[in-house]
Short mmCIF file of C-alpha atoms in Angstrom, two decimals:
data_model
loop_
_atom_site.label_atom_id
_atom_site.label_comp_id
_atom_site.label_asym_id
_atom_site.label_seq_id
_atom_site.Cartn_x
_atom_site.Cartn_y
_atom_site.Cartn_z
CA UNK A 69 -2.33 18.94 7.47
CA UNK A 70 -5.67 20.71 7.67
CA UNK A 71 -5.49 23.91 9.14
CA UNK A 72 -8.81 21.43 12.20
CA UNK A 73 -6.25 18.32 12.39
CA UNK A 74 -5.61 18.98 15.89
CA UNK A 75 -1.98 18.17 16.50
CA UNK A 76 0.51 18.99 13.42
CA UNK A 77 1.15 14.26 13.55
CA UNK A 78 -2.56 14.07 12.84
CA UNK A 79 -3.44 13.74 9.73
CA UNK A 80 -7.50 14.80 9.70
CA UNK A 81 -9.58 13.68 6.71
CA UNK A 82 -13.18 14.35 5.50
CA UNK A 83 -15.61 13.73 2.58
CA UNK A 84 -15.64 17.94 3.05
CA UNK A 85 -12.93 19.79 2.79
CA UNK A 86 -13.82 22.21 4.85
CA UNK A 87 -13.41 19.92 7.45
CA UNK A 88 -10.43 17.44 6.74
CA UNK A 89 -7.75 16.92 2.89
CA UNK A 90 -9.82 14.94 0.36
CA UNK A 91 -10.62 12.27 -1.96
CA UNK A 92 -7.29 10.56 0.08
CA UNK A 93 -6.40 6.34 -0.41
CA UNK A 94 -8.93 6.76 -2.88
CA UNK A 95 -5.79 6.35 -6.10
CA UNK A 96 -5.66 2.80 -4.98
CA UNK A 97 -4.73 0.25 -3.76
CA UNK A 98 -1.51 0.58 -0.74
CA UNK A 99 0.51 0.86 1.82
CA UNK A 100 1.19 4.21 3.29
CA UNK A 101 5.10 5.56 2.73
CA UNK A 102 5.99 3.75 -0.08
CA UNK A 103 8.22 7.60 -1.46
CA UNK A 104 10.57 6.93 1.92
CA UNK A 105 13.09 4.19 2.41
CA UNK A 106 11.42 2.59 6.46
CA UNK A 107 7.97 2.87 4.82
CA UNK A 108 5.78 3.60 8.17
CA UNK A 109 5.08 0.67 9.98
CA UNK A 110 2.10 1.20 11.73
CA UNK A 111 -1.28 3.57 11.08
CA UNK A 112 -3.85 4.07 13.17
CA UNK A 113 -7.06 5.56 11.86
CA UNK A 114 -10.12 7.09 14.91
CA UNK A 115 -13.08 7.95 13.42
CA UNK A 116 -15.28 10.97 15.02
CA UNK A 117 -17.49 10.50 12.77
CA UNK A 118 -18.69 8.16 10.34
CA UNK A 119 -20.19 8.59 6.25
CA UNK A 120 -22.82 5.75 4.60
CA UNK A 121 -21.43 4.13 2.61
CA UNK A 122 -17.87 5.44 4.17
CA UNK A 123 -15.79 1.62 3.69
CA UNK A 124 -12.17 0.64 3.71
CA UNK A 125 -11.12 -2.41 2.45
CA UNK A 126 -8.35 -4.49 3.48
CA UNK A 127 -6.76 -7.22 2.12
CA UNK A 128 -3.50 -9.17 3.92
CA UNK A 129 -0.77 -9.38 1.58
CA UNK A 130 0.57 -12.50 2.62
CA UNK A 131 -1.86 -14.90 2.25
CA UNK A 132 -2.55 -12.44 -1.00
CA UNK A 133 0.62 -13.70 -2.80
CA UNK A 134 0.70 -16.98 -1.93
CA UNK A 135 -2.85 -17.59 -3.60
CA UNK A 136 -1.29 -16.52 -6.85
CA UNK A 137 0.02 -19.43 -9.21
CA UNK A 138 3.19 -19.82 -9.31
CA UNK A 139 3.67 -18.13 -12.58
CA UNK A 140 3.15 -15.02 -11.42
CA UNK A 141 4.63 -15.42 -8.02
CA UNK A 142 7.54 -16.03 -9.77
CA UNK A 143 6.95 -12.99 -12.29
CA UNK A 144 6.18 -10.78 -9.24
CA UNK A 145 9.07 -11.55 -7.13
CA UNK A 146 11.48 -10.10 -10.11
CA UNK A 147 8.89 -6.37 -9.74
CA UNK A 148 10.74 -3.78 -8.22
CA UNK A 149 8.88 -0.60 -7.27
CA UNK A 150 10.55 3.11 -8.32
CA UNK A 151 8.07 5.42 -6.88
CA UNK A 152 9.69 9.49 -8.84
CA UNK A 153 12.91 10.12 -6.64
CA UNK A 154 13.58 6.96 -8.42
CA UNK A 155 13.91 4.81 -4.75
CA UNK A 156 12.59 1.16 -5.66
CA UNK A 157 10.77 -0.93 -3.33
CA UNK A 158 11.48 -5.06 -3.84
CA UNK A 159 7.49 -5.65 -5.01
CA UNK A 160 7.57 -8.81 -3.03
CA UNK A 161 9.78 -9.08 0.30
CA UNK A 162 10.30 -10.40 3.42
CA UNK A 163 7.89 -8.62 6.09
CA UNK A 164 10.90 -6.72 8.83
CA UNK A 165 8.72 -7.89 12.18
CA UNK A 166 7.04 -11.95 11.59
CA UNK A 167 10.05 -12.29 9.20
CA UNK A 168 6.88 -14.08 6.06
CA UNK A 169 6.30 -13.12 2.69
CA UNK A 170 4.80 -8.92 1.94
CA UNK A 171 4.73 -7.26 -0.79
CA UNK A 172 5.13 -3.11 -1.08
CA UNK A 173 3.93 -1.20 -3.95
CA UNK A 174 1.54 1.61 -4.48
CA UNK A 175 -1.65 1.58 -7.33
CA UNK A 176 -2.19 5.58 -7.96
CA UNK A 177 -0.63 6.72 -10.48
CA UNK A 178 1.09 9.40 -9.12
CA UNK A 179 3.74 7.44 -6.98
CA UNK A 180 4.23 5.01 -9.06
CA UNK A 181 7.20 5.97 -12.12
CA UNK A 182 7.81 1.84 -13.32
CA UNK A 183 8.30 -1.65 -12.20
CA UNK A 184 11.76 -2.34 -12.73
CA UNK A 185 12.69 -6.06 -13.53
CA UNK A 186 15.43 -8.18 -12.14
CA UNK A 187 17.82 -10.29 -14.64
CA UNK A 188 18.53 -13.66 -15.36
CA UNK A 189 21.20 -14.77 -13.19
CA UNK A 190 19.88 -18.15 -11.67
CA UNK A 191 20.42 -17.80 -8.07
CA UNK A 192 18.53 -14.46 -6.64
CA UNK A 193 21.08 -13.06 -4.58
CA UNK A 194 22.86 -12.07 -7.95
CA UNK A 195 20.79 -11.16 -10.09
CA UNK A 196 20.81 -7.48 -11.14
CA UNK A 197 17.76 -4.44 -11.84
CA UNK A 198 18.21 -5.25 -15.38
CA UNK A 199 17.75 -1.56 -17.19
CA UNK A 200 14.18 -3.11 -18.00
CA UNK A 201 11.40 -0.89 -17.42
CA UNK A 202 7.92 -1.63 -17.27
CA UNK A 203 4.88 0.90 -16.95
CA UNK A 204 3.59 2.18 -13.90
CA UNK A 205 0.26 1.15 -15.22
CA UNK A 206 0.57 -2.05 -16.76
CA UNK A 207 1.49 -4.18 -13.00
CA UNK A 208 -0.97 -1.53 -11.30
CA UNK A 209 -3.86 -2.88 -13.25
CA UNK A 210 -2.50 -5.86 -12.08
CA UNK A 211 -2.98 -5.53 -8.84
CA UNK A 212 -5.36 -3.02 -9.01
CA UNK A 213 -7.82 -6.96 -10.70
CA UNK A 214 -6.95 -9.90 -8.71
CA UNK A 215 -6.92 -7.25 -5.15
CA UNK A 216 -10.54 -6.26 -5.80
CA UNK A 217 -11.35 -10.38 -6.29
CA UNK A 218 -9.09 -10.96 -3.00
CA UNK A 219 -10.65 -8.33 -0.96
CA UNK A 220 -13.87 -10.83 -0.87
CA UNK A 221 -12.07 -13.77 -0.73
CA UNK A 222 -9.58 -13.15 1.79
CA UNK A 223 -9.92 -9.35 2.93
CA UNK A 224 -12.24 -7.37 4.40
CA UNK A 225 -14.22 -4.29 4.41
CA UNK A 226 -15.18 -2.03 7.07
CA UNK A 227 -17.79 -0.19 7.41
CA UNK A 228 -16.71 1.76 10.35
CA UNK A 229 -18.67 3.18 13.95
CA UNK A 230 -18.24 6.88 15.92
CA UNK A 231 -16.01 6.10 17.80
CA UNK A 232 -13.94 3.08 16.16
CA UNK A 233 -10.57 3.11 16.87
CA UNK A 234 -7.65 0.24 14.10
CA UNK A 235 -4.54 -0.77 14.54
CA UNK A 236 -2.68 -1.56 10.85
CA UNK A 237 0.17 -3.39 10.47
CA UNK A 238 1.18 -1.05 7.89
CA UNK A 239 3.34 -3.52 6.66
CA UNK A 240 1.03 -6.98 6.37
CA UNK A 241 -1.82 -5.61 4.57
CA UNK A 242 -3.39 -3.34 1.66
CA UNK A 243 -5.30 -0.92 1.62
CA UNK A 244 -7.72 0.97 -0.02
CA UNK A 245 -10.33 4.49 0.85
CA UNK A 246 -13.88 2.89 -0.86
CA UNK A 247 -15.67 5.22 -3.57
CA UNK A 248 -18.19 6.17 -1.07
CA UNK A 249 -15.92 7.45 1.34
CA UNK A 250 -16.19 10.20 -0.99
CA UNK A 251 -20.31 10.71 -1.02
CA UNK A 252 -21.91 13.70 -0.28
CA UNK A 253 -22.16 15.01 3.62
CA UNK A 254 -26.20 16.60 2.67
CA UNK A 255 -26.23 13.31 2.65
CA UNK A 256 -24.47 10.28 3.81
CA UNK A 257 -23.18 12.75 6.73
CA UNK A 258 -20.11 13.77 7.47
CA UNK A 259 -16.75 12.01 7.83
CA UNK A 260 -14.19 12.82 9.98
CA UNK A 261 -10.92 10.36 10.59
CA UNK A 262 -7.68 11.92 12.07
CA UNK A 263 -4.65 8.86 11.19
CA UNK A 264 -0.82 8.99 12.17
CA UNK A 265 1.52 6.99 11.19
CA UNK A 266 4.17 4.96 13.16
CA UNK A 267 7.97 5.35 11.69
CA UNK A 268 9.20 2.41 9.57
CA UNK A 269 12.81 1.16 11.56
CA UNK A 270 13.50 -1.45 9.10
CA UNK A 271 14.29 -0.64 4.30
CA UNK A 272 12.38 -3.64 3.01
CA UNK A 273 14.33 -6.71 2.03
CA UNK A 274 13.99 -9.23 0.82
CA UNK A 275 14.82 -13.34 1.37
CA UNK A 276 18.08 -12.80 -0.76
CA UNK A 277 18.60 -10.33 1.35
CA UNK A 278 18.32 -7.49 -1.39
CA UNK A 279 17.32 -3.90 0.39
CA UNK A 280 15.57 -1.77 -1.51
CA UNK A 281 17.84 1.01 -3.05
CA UNK A 282 17.80 3.89 -5.51
CA UNK A 283 18.14 3.77 -9.26
CA UNK A 284 19.65 6.28 -11.84
CA UNK A 285 16.00 7.18 -14.01
CA UNK A 286 18.18 9.28 -16.46
#
């Protein structure tokens, strides 16, 4: 937390380290809270001050998944994102509120230790993690490339105004802080974002009933 945050539950973000935490959201496309068994349900964003070029990019995950070809969807259905703590989330899972398809990932290098892969059992409900692991960057790079293409087709590059307040479905939309969010204050103006997160209530679960779990990475 930053010392200028007005409350312990408010994450103060800025392009000036004396005003807030810098570089936030810049490591890659993500949803918040993948390090938890129950990732955050919603997040709020309140912009007290904005800088030129400080866009936040959003892509809806149901539509992103559905726009992929069948081979890609089938492959992604077998992937699990493994965190540094050994927590494995299904890349593709059922949104706990809408009950349609969503995705769970973080493309920032520090947040993913590996991608686990299901075995080849015919029935998806009987599949188990095979022991085969994919290096983090392989899937992260693929997701990043496809999301960078998708944002202009199905997403939004949100240009904020001072006083804007947003509530985001963290489990239904991934987001990314554009490069401009860290533009120098002297040239682009001061950026101050107050962000909060609403605790998650559900462990991510696939349509076949399998859910997030801890793996032994030894």
